[in-house]
Short mmCIF file of C-alpha atoms in Angstrom, two decimals:
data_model
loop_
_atom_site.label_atom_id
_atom_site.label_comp_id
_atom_site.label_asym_id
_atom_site.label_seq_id
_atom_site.Cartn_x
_atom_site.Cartn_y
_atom_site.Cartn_z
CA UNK A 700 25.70 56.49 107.82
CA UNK A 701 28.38 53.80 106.90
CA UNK A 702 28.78 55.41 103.40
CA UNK A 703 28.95 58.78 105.36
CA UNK A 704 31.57 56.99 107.88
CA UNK A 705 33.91 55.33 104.89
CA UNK A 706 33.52 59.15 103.35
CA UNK A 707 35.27 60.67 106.37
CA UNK A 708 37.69 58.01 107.13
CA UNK A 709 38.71 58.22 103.20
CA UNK A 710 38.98 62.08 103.42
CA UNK A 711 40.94 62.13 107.21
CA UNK A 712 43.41 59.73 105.23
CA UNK A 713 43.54 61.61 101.99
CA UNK A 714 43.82 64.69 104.72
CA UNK A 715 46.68 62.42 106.58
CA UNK A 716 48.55 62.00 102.79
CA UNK A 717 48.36 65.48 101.62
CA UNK A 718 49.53 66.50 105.15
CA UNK A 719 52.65 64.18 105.22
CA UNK A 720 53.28 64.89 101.51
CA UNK A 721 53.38 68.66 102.39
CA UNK A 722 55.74 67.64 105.67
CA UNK A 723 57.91 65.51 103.23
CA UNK A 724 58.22 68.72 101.27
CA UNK A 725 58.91 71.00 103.61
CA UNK A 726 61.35 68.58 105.50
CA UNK A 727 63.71 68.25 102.43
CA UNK A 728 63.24 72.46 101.73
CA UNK A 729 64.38 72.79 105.04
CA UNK A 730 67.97 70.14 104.13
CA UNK A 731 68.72 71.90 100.85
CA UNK A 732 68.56 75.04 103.24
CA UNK A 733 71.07 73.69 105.30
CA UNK A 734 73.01 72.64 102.57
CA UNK A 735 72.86 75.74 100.89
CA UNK A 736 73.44 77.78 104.39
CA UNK A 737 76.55 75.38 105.11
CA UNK A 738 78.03 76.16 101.19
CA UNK A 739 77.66 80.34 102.09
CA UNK A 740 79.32 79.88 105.45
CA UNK A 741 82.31 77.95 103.77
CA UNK A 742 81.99 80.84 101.09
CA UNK A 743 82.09 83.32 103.63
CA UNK A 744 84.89 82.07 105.47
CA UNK A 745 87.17 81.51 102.27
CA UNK A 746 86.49 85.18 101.46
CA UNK A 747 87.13 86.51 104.94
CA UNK A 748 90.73 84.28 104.61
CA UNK A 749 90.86 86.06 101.61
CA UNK A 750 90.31 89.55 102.58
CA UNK A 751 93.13 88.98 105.75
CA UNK A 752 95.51 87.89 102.92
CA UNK A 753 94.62 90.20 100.72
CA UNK A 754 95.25 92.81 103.70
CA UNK A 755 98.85 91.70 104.43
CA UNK A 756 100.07 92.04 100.63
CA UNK A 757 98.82 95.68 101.16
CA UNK A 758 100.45 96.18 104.41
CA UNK A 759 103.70 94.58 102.32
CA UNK A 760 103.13 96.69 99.69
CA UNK A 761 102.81 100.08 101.80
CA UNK A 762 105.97 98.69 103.69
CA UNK A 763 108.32 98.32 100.62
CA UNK A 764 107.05 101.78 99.14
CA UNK A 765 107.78 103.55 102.46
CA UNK A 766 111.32 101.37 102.56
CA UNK A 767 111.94 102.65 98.74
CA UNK A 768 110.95 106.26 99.56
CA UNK A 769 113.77 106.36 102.41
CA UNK A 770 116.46 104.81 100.27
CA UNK A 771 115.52 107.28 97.89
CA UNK A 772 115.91 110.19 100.50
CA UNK A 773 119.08 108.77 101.61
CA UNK A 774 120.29 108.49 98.33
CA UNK A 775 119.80 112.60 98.14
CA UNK A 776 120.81 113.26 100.81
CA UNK A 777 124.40 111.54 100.28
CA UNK A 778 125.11 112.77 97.41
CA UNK A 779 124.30 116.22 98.24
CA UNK A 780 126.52 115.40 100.92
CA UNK A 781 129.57 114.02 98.78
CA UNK A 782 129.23 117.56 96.50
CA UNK A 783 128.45 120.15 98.80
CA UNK A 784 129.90 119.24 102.24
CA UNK A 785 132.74 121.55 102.73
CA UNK A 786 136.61 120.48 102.98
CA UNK A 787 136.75 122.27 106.48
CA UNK A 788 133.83 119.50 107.81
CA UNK A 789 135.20 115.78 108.84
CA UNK A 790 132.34 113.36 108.96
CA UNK A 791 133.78 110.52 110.89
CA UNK A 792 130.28 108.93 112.07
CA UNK A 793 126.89 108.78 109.87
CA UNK A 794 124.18 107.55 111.76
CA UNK A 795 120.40 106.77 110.95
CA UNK A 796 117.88 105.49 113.42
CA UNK A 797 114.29 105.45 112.53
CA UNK A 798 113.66 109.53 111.46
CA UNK A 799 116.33 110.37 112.99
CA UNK A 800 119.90 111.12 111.45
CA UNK A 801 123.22 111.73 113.39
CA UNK A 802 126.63 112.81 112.02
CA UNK A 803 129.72 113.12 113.99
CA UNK A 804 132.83 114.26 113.10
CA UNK A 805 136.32 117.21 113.71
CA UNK A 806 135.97 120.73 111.96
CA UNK A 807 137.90 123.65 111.81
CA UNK A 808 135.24 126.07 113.58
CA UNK A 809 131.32 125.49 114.61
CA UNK A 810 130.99 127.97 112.13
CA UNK A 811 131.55 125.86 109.12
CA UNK A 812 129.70 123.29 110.50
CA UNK A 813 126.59 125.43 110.88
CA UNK A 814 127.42 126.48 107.65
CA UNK A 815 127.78 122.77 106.41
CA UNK A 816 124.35 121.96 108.10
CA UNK A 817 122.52 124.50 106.19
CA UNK A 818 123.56 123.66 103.44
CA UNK A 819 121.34 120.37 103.87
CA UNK A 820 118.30 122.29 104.72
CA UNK A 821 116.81 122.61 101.10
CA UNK A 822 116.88 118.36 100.41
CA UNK A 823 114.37 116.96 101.93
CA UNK A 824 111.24 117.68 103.84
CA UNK A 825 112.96 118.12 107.87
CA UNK A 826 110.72 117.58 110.39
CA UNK A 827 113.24 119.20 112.23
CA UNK A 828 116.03 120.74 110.26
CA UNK A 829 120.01 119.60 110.85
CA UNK A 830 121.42 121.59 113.51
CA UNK A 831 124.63 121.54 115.63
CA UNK A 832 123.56 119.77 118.80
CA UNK A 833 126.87 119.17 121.02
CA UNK A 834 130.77 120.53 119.65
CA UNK A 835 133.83 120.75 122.02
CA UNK A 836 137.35 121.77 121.51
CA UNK A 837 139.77 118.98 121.28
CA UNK A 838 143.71 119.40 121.48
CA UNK A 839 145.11 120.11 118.22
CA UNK A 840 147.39 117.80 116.98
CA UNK A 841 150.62 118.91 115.01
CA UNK A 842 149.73 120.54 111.40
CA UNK A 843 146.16 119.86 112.18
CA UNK A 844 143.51 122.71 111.39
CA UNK A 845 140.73 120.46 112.98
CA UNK A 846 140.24 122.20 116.25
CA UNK A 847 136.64 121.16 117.04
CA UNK A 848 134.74 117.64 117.64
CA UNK A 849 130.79 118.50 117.02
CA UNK A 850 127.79 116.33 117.04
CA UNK A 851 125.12 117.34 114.46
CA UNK A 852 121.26 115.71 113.88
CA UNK A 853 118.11 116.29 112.25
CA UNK A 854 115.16 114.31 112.05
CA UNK A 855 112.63 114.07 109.08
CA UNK A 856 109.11 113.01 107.98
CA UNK A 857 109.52 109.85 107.02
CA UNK A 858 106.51 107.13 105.34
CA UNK A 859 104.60 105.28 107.49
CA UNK A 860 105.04 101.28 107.65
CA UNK A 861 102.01 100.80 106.92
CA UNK A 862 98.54 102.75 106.48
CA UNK A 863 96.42 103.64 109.40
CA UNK A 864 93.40 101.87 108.96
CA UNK A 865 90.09 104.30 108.81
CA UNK A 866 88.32 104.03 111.88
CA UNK A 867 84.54 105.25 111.06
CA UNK A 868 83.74 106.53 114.87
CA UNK A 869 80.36 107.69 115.14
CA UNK A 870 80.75 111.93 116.21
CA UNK A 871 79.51 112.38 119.47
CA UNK A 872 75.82 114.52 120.10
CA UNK A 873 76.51 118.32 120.11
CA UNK A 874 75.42 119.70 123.13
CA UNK A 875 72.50 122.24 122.43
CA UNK A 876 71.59 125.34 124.70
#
């Protein structure tokens, strides 16, 4: 019985030691877990940071192409103006604000300026095509053949700023009879 007794006690403590080597074991898995959890969050957040900035060149980059694309158009759009816009057309005002652009000026007759604004119709993409909005006569003064004070605008498509970011919404059910 005492042989029988030492057995057990000697196998409960070899029982006790394989026990708290296995909880030693687990216990230091469990840190380089943490570790390794803490190094992917740090990770995770540098490439979020990363995506945000990389998100903001893009936006800059969309920006200065759509900023390009209207000098371009005004560029055109000027010089069409220098060579085509008739003698018998004063621009004294040349306004742009956002899409839409705004001359003012003296002609001879609405007329010509019609004609004038017609003439712009082929340069660029209108959204809504130059057209004579407001004219009135105005006294003539001595050897002057400018009779006519006339307000003229058109608006165009112009680039977005920036993208529109894709929105995946989910579609909703379709009803079924």
């Amino acid at each position: 019985m005492a042989l029988s007794a030492v057995g057990g006690g000697f196998a409960a403590a070899w029982d006790v030691n394989e026990a708290q080597t296995a909880l030693t074991q687990q216990q230091a898995l469990l840190l380089d877990l943490k570790v390794q959890l803490s190094l992917l969050q740090q990770k995770n957040l540098q490439l979020q940071n990363d995506q945000s900035q990389r998100q903001k060149v893009q936006e800059s980059f969309h920006k200065m192409n759509a900023l390009r694309q209207r000098g371009q158009d005004l560029l055109a759009l000027h010089k069409d103006l220098a060579l085509r816009w008739p003698a018998g057309v004063q621009i004294q005002e040349l306004r742009l604000e956002g899409p839409v652009w705004r001359l003012q000026g003296q002609a001879e007759s609405g007329l010509s300026v019609q004609q004038a604004l017609q003439g712009l119709t082929g340069i660029l993409a209108w959204q809504q095509s130059p057209a004579l909005m407001a004219f009135e006569a105005i006294p003539q003064a001595k050897g002057s053949t400018l009779n006519l004070r006339y307000v003229a605008q058109a608006r165009w498509h112009w680039p977005e700023w920036s993208p529109k970011p894709e929105v995946n919404r989910p579609t909703p059910p379709v009803a079924r009879e």
